[in-house]
JSON list of C-alpha atoms in Angstrom, two decimals:
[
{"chain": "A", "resi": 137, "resn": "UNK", "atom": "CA", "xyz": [32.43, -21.79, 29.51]},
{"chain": "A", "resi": 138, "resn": "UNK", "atom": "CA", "xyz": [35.87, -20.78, 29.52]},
{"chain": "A", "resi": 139, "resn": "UNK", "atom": "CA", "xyz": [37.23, -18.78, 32.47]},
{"chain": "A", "resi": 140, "resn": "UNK", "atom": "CA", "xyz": [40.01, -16.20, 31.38]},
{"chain": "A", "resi": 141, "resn": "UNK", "atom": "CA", "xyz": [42.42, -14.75, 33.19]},
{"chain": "A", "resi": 142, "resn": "UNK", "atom": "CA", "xyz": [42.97, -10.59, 33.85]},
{"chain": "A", "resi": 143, "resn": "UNK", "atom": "CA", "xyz": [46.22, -9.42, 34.04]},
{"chain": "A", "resi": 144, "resn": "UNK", "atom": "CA", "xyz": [47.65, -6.29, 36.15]},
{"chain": "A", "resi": 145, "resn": "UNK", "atom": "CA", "xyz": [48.32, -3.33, 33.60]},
{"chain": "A", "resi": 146, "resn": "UNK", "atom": "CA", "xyz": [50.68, -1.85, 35.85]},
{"chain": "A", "resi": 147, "resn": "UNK", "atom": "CA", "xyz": [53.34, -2.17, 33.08]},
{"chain": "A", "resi": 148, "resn": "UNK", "atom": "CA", "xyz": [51.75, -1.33, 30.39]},
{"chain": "A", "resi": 149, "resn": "UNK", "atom": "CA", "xyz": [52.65, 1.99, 28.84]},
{"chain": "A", "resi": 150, "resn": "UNK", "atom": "CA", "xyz": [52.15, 1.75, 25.59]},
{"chain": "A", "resi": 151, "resn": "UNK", "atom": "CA", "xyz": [49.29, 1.36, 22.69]},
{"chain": "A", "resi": 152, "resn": "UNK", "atom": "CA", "xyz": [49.13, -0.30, 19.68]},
{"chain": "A", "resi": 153, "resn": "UNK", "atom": "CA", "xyz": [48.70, 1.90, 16.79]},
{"chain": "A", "resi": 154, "resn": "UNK", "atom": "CA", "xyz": [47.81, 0.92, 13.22]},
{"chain": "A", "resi": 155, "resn": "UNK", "atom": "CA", "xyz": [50.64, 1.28, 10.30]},
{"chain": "A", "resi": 156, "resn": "UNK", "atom": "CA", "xyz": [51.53, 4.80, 9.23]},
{"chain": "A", "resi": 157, "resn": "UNK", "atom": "CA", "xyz": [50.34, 4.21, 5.97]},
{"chain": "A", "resi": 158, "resn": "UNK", "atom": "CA", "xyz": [46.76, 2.70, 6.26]},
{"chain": "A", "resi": 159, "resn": "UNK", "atom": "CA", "xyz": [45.60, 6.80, 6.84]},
{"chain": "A", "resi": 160, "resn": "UNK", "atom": "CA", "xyz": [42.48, 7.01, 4.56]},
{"chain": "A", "resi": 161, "resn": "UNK", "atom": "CA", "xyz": [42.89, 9.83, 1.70]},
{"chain": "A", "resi": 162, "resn": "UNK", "atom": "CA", "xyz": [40.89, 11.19, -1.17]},
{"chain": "A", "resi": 163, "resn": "UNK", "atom": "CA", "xyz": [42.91, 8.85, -3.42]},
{"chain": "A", "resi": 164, "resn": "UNK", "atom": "CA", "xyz": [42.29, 5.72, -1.31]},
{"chain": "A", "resi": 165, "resn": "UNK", "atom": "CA", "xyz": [40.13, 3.06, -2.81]},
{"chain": "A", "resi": 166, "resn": "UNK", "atom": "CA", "xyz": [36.07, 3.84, -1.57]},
{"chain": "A", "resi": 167, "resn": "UNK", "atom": "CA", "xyz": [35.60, 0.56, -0.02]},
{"chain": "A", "resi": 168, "resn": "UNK", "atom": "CA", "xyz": [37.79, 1.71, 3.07]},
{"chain": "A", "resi": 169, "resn": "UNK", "atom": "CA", "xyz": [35.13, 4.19, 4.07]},
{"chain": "A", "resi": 170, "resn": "UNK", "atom": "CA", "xyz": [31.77, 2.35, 3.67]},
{"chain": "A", "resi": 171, "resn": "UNK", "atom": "CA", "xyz": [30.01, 0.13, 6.91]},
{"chain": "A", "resi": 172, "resn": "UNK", "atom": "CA", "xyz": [30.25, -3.16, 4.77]},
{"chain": "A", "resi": 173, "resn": "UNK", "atom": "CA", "xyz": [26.88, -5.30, 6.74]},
{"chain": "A", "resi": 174, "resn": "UNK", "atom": "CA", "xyz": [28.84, -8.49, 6.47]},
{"chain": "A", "resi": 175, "resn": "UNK", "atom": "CA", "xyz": [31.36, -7.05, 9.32]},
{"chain": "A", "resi": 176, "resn": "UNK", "atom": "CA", "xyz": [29.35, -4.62, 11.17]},
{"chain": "A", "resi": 177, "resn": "UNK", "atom": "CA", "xyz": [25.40, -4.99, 12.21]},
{"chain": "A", "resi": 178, "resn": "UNK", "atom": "CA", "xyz": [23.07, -2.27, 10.48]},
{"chain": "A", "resi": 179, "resn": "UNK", "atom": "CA", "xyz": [21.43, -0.27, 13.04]},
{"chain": "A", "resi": 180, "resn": "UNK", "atom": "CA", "xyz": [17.51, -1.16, 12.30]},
{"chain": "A", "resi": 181, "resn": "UNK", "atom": "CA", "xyz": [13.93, -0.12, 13.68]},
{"chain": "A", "resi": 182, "resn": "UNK", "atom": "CA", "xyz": [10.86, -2.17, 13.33]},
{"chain": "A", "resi": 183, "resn": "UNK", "atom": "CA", "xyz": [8.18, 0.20, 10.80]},
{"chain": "A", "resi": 184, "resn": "UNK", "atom": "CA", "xyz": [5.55, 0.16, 13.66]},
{"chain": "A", "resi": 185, "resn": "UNK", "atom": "CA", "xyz": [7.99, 2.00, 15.93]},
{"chain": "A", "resi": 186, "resn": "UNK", "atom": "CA", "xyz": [6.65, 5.13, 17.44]},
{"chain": "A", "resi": 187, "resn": "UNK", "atom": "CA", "xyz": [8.04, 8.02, 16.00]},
{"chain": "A", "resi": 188, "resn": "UNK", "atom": "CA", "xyz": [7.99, 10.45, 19.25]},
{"chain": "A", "resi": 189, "resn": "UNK", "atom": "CA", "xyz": [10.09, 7.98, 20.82]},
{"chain": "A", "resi": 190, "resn": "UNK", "atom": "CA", "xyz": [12.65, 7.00, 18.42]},
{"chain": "A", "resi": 191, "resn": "UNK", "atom": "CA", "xyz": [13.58, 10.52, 18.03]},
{"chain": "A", "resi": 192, "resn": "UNK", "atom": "CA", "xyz": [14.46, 10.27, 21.66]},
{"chain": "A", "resi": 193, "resn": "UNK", "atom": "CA", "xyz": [16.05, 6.83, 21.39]},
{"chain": "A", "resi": 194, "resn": "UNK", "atom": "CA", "xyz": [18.35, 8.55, 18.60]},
{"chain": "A", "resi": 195, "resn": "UNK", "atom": "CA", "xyz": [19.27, 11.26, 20.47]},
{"chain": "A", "resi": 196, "resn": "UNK", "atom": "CA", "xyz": [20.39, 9.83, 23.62]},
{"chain": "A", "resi": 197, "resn": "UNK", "atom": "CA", "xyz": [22.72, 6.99, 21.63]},
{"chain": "A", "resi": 198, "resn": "UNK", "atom": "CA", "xyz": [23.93, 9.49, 18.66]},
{"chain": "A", "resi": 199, "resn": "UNK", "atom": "CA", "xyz": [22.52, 7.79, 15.81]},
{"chain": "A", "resi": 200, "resn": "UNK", "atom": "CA", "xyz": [21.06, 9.65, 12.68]},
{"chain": "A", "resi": 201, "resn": "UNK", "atom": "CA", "xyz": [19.91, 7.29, 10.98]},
{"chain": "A", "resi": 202, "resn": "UNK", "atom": "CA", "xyz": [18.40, 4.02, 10.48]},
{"chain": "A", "resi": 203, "resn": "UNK", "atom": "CA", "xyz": [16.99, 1.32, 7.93]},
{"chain": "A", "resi": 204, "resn": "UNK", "atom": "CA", "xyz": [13.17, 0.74, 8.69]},
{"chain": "A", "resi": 205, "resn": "UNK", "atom": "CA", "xyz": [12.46, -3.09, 8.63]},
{"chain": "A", "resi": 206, "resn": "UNK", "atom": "CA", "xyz": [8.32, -4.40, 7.86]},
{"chain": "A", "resi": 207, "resn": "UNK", "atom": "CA", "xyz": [7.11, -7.10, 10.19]},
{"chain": "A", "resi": 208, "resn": "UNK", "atom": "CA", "xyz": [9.11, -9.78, 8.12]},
{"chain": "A", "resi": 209, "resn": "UNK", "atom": "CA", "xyz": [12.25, -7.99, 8.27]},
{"chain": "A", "resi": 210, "resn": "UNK", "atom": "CA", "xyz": [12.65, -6.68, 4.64]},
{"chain": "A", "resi": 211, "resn": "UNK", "atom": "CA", "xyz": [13.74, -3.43, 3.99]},
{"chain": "A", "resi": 212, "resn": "UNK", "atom": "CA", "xyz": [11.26, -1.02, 3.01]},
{"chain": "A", "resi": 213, "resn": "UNK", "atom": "CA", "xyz": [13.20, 2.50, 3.55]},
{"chain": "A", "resi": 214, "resn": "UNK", "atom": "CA", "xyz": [15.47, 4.45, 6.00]},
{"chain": "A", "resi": 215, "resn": "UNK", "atom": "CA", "xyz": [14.70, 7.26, 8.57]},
{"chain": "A", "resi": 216, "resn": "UNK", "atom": "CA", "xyz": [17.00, 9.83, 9.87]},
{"chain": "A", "resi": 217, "resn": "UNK", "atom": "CA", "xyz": [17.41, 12.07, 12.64]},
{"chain": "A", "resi": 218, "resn": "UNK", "atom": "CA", "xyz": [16.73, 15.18, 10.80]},
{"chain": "A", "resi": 219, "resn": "UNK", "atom": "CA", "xyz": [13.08, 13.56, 9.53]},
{"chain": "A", "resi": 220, "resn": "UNK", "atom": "CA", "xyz": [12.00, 13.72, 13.17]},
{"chain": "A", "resi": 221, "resn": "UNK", "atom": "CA", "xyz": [12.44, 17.16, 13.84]},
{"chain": "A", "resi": 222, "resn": "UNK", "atom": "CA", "xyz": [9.59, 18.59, 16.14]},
{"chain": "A", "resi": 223, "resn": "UNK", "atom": "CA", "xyz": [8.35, 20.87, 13.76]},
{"chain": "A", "resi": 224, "resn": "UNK", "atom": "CA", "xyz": [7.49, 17.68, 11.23]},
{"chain": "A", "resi": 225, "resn": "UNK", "atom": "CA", "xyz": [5.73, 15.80, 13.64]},
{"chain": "A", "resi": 226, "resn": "UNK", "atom": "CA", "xyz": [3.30, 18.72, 14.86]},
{"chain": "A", "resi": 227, "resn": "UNK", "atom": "CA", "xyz": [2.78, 18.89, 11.64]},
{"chain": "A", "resi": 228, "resn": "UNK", "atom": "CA", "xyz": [1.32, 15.63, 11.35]},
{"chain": "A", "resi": 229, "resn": "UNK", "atom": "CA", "xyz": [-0.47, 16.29, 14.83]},
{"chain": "A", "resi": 230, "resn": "UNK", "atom": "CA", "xyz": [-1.57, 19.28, 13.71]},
{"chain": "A", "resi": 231, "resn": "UNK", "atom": "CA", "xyz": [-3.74, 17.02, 11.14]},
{"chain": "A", "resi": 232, "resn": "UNK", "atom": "CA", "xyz": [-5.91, 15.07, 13.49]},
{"chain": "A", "resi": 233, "resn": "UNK", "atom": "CA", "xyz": [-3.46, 12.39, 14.22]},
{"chain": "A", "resi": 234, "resn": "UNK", "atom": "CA", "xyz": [-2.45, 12.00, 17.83]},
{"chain": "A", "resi": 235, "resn": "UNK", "atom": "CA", "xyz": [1.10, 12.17, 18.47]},
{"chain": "A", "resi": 236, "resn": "UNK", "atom": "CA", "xyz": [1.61, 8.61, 20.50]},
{"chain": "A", "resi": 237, "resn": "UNK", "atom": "CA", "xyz": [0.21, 6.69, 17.10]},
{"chain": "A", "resi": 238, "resn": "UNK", "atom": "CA", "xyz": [2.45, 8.81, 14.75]},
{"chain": "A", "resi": 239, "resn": "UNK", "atom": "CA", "xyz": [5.20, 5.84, 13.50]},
{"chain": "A", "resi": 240, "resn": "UNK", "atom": "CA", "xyz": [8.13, 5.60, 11.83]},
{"chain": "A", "resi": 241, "resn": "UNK", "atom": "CA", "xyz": [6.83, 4.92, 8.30]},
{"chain": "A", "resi": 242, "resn": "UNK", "atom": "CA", "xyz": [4.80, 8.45, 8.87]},
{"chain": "A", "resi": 243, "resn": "UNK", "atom": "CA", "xyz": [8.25, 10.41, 8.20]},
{"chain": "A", "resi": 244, "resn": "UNK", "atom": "CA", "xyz": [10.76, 7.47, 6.92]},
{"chain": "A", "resi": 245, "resn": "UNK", "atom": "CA", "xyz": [11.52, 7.90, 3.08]},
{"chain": "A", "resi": 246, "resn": "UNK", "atom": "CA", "xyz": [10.51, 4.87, 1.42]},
{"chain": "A", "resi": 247, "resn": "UNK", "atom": "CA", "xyz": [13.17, 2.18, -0.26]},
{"chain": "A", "resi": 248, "resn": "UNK", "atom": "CA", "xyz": [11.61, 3.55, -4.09]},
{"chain": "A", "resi": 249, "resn": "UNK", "atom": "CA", "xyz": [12.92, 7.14, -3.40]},
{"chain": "A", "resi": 250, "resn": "UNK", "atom": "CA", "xyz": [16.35, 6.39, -2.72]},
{"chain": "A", "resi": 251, "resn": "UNK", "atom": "CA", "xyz": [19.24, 6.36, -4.59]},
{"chain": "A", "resi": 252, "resn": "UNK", "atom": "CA", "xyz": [22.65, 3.73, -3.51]},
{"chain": "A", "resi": 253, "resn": "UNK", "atom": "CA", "xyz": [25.98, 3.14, -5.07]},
{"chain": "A", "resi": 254, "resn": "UNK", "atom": "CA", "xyz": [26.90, -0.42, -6.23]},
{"chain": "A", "resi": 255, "resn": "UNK", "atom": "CA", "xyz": [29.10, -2.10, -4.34]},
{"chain": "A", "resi": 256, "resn": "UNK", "atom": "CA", "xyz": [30.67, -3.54, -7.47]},
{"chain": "A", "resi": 257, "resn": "UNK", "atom": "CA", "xyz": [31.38, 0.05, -8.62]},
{"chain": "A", "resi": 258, "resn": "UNK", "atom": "CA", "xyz": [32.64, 1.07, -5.05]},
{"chain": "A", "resi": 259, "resn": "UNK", "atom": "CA", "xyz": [35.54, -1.52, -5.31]},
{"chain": "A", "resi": 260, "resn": "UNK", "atom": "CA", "xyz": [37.36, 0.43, -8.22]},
{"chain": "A", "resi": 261, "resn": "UNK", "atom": "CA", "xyz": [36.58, 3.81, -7.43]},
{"chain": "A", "resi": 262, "resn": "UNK", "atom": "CA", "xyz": [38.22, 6.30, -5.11]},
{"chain": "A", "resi": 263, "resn": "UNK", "atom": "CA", "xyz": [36.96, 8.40, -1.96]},
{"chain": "A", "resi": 264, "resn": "UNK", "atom": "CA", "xyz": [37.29, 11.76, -3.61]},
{"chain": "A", "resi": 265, "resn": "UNK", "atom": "CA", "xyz": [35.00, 10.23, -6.24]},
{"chain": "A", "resi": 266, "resn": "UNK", "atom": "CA", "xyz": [32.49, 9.17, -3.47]},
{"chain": "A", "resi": 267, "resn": "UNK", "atom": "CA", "xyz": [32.40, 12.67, -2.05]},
{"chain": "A", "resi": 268, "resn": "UNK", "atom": "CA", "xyz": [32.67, 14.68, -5.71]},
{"chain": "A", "resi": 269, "resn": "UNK", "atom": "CA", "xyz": [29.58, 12.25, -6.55]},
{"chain": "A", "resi": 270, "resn": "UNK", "atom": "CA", "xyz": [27.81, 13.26, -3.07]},
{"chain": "A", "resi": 271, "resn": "UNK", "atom": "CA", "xyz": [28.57, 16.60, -2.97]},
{"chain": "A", "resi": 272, "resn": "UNK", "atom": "CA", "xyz": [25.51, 17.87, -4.43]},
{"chain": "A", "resi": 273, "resn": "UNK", "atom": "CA", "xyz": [22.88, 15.02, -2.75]},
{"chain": "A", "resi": 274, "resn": "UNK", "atom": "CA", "xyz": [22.39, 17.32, 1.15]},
{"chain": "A", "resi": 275, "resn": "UNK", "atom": "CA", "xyz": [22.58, 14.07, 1.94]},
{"chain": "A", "resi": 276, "resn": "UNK", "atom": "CA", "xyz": [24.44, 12.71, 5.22]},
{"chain": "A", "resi": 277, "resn": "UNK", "atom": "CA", "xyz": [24.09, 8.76, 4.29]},
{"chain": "A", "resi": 278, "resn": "UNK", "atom": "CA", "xyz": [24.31, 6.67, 1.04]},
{"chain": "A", "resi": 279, "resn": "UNK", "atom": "CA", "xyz": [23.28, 3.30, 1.50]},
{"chain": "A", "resi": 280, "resn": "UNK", "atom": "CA", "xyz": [25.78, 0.59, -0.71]},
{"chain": "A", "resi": 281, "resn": "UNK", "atom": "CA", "xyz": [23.91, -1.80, -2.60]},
{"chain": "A", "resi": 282, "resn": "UNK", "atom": "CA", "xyz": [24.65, -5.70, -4.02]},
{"chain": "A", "resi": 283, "resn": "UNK", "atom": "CA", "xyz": [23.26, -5.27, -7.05]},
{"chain": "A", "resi": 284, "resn": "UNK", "atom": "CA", "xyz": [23.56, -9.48, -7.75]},
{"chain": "A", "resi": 285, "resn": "UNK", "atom": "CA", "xyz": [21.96, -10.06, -4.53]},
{"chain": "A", "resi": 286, "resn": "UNK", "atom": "CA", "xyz": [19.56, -7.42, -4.35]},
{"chain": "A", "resi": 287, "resn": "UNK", "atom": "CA", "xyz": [20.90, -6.69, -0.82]},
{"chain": "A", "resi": 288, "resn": "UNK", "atom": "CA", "xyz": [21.56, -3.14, 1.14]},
{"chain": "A", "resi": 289, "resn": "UNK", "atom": "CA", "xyz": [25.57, -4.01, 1.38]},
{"chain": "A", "resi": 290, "resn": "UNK", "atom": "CA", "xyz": [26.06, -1.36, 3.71]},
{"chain": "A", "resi": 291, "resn": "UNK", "atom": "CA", "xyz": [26.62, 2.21, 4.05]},
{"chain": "A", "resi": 292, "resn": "UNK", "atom": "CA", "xyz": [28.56, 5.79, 3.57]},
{"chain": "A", "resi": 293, "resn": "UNK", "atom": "CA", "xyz": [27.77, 8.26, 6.56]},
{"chain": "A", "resi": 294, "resn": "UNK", "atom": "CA", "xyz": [29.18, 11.89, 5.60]},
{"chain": "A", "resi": 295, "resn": "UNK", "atom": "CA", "xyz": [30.22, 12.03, 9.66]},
{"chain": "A", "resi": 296, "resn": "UNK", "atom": "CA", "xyz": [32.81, 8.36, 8.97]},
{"chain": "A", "resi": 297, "resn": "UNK", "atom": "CA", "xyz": [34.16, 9.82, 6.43]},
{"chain": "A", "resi": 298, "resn": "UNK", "atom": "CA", "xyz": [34.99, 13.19, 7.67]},
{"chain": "A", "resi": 299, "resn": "UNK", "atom": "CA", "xyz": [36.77, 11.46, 10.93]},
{"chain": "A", "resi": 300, "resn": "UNK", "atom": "CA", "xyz": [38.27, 9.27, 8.32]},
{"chain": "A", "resi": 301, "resn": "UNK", "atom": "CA", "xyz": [39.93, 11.63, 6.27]},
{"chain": "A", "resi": 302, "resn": "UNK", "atom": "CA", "xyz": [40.79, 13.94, 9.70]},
{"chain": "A", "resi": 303, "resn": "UNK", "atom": "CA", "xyz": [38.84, 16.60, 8.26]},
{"chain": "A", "resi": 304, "resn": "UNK", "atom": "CA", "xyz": [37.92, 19.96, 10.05]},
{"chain": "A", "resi": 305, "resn": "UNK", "atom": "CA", "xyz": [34.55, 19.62, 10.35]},
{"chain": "A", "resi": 306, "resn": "UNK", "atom": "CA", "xyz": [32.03, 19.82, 13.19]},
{"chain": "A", "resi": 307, "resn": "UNK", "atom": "CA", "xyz": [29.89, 16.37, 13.40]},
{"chain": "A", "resi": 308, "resn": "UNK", "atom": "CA", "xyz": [27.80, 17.76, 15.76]},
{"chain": "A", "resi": 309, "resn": "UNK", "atom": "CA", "xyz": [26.04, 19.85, 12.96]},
{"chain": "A", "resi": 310, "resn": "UNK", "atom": "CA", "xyz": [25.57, 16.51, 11.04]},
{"chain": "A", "resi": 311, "resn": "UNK", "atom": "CA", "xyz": [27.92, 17.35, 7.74]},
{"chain": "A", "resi": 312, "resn": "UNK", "atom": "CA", "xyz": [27.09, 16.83, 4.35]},
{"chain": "A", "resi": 313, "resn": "UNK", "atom": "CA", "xyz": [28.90, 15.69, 1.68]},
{"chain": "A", "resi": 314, "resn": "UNK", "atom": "CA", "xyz": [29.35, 18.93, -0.11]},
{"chain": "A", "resi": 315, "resn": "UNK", "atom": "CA", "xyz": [30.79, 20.07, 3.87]},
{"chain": "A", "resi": 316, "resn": "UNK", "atom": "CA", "xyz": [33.12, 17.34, 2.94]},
{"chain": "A", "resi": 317, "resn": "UNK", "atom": "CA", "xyz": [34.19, 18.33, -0.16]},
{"chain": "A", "resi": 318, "resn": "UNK", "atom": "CA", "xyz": [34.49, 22.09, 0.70]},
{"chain": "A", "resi": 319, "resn": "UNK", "atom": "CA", "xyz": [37.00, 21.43, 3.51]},
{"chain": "A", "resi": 320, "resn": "UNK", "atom": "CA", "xyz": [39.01, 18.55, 1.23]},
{"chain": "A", "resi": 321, "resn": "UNK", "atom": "CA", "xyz": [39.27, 21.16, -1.20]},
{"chain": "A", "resi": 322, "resn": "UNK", "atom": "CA", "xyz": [40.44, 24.11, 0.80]}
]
């Protein structure tokens, strides 16, 4: 192992900031606001996970969603925040099932349900055509897909894009993309 050196700061002032022009708009090409899965690691929970306490686990690290892996690590659907609300899972207690053995797959929506974009199509579109296409999906995720790989690329989260575009809107009520497109277009 290497050992590195650390360096008194004391005069250091200044930060390095990125060019003036690499701001993301709703003309800028839709690849700059997707999690691309070759770069970044998608945030994953095993299907046998108990439910009660990855709505905790969510919570405390501000994560609203997540891909839901089977015991061989294939995708089989994603769950979000908003799925494990307490009124949804006393539901399911409510019909003979004890809340410690409620799991994941009891509230994730399942791989067949959901729609993606292509990633293929993502490289010559625009943001603004991201969010116009989102705006009526409620949705706060769209998952990117590799159509020639038959691979979950990555993914569009409503909340990157807003800090993206330095849009007005409050993350902490989890935005939409029809939030997003109301405040572009004002």
């Amino acid at each position: 192992m290497k050992k590195l050196a650390l360096y008194n700061t004391e005069s250091v002032d200044k930060l390095v900031w990125p060019p003036e022009n690499t701001s993301i708009t709703m003309r800028s090409n839709a690849l700059s606001i997707f999690t691309d899965f070759k770069q970044f690691m998608p945030l994953v929970i095993d299907s046998t996970a108990k439910a009660v306490e990855l709505e905790d686990l969510m919570k405390k690290s501000h994560v609203r969603m997540k891909l839901v892996l089977d015991s061989e690590k294939n995708f089989i659907g994603v769950i979000a925040l908003s799925d494990l609300t307490e009124q949804k899972i006393l539901a399911k207690v409510t019909k003979n099932q004890p809340r410690e053995e409620i799991t994941v797959t009891d509230f994730m929506r399942p791989r067949n349900t959901l729609k993606a974009f292509a990633y293929e199509e993502l490289s010559t579109a625009r943001v603004g055509d991201v969010v116009e296409t989102l705006r009526d999906n409620h949705q706060q995720h769209c998952l990117v897909i590799d159509k020639s790989n038959h691979e979950i690329r990555g993914l569009i989260s409503a909340s990157d894009v807003a800090r993206l575009l330095k849009l007005p809107v409050d993350i902490q009520l989890q935005p939409s993309f029809v939030d997003l497109f109301n405040v572009a277009e004002a």
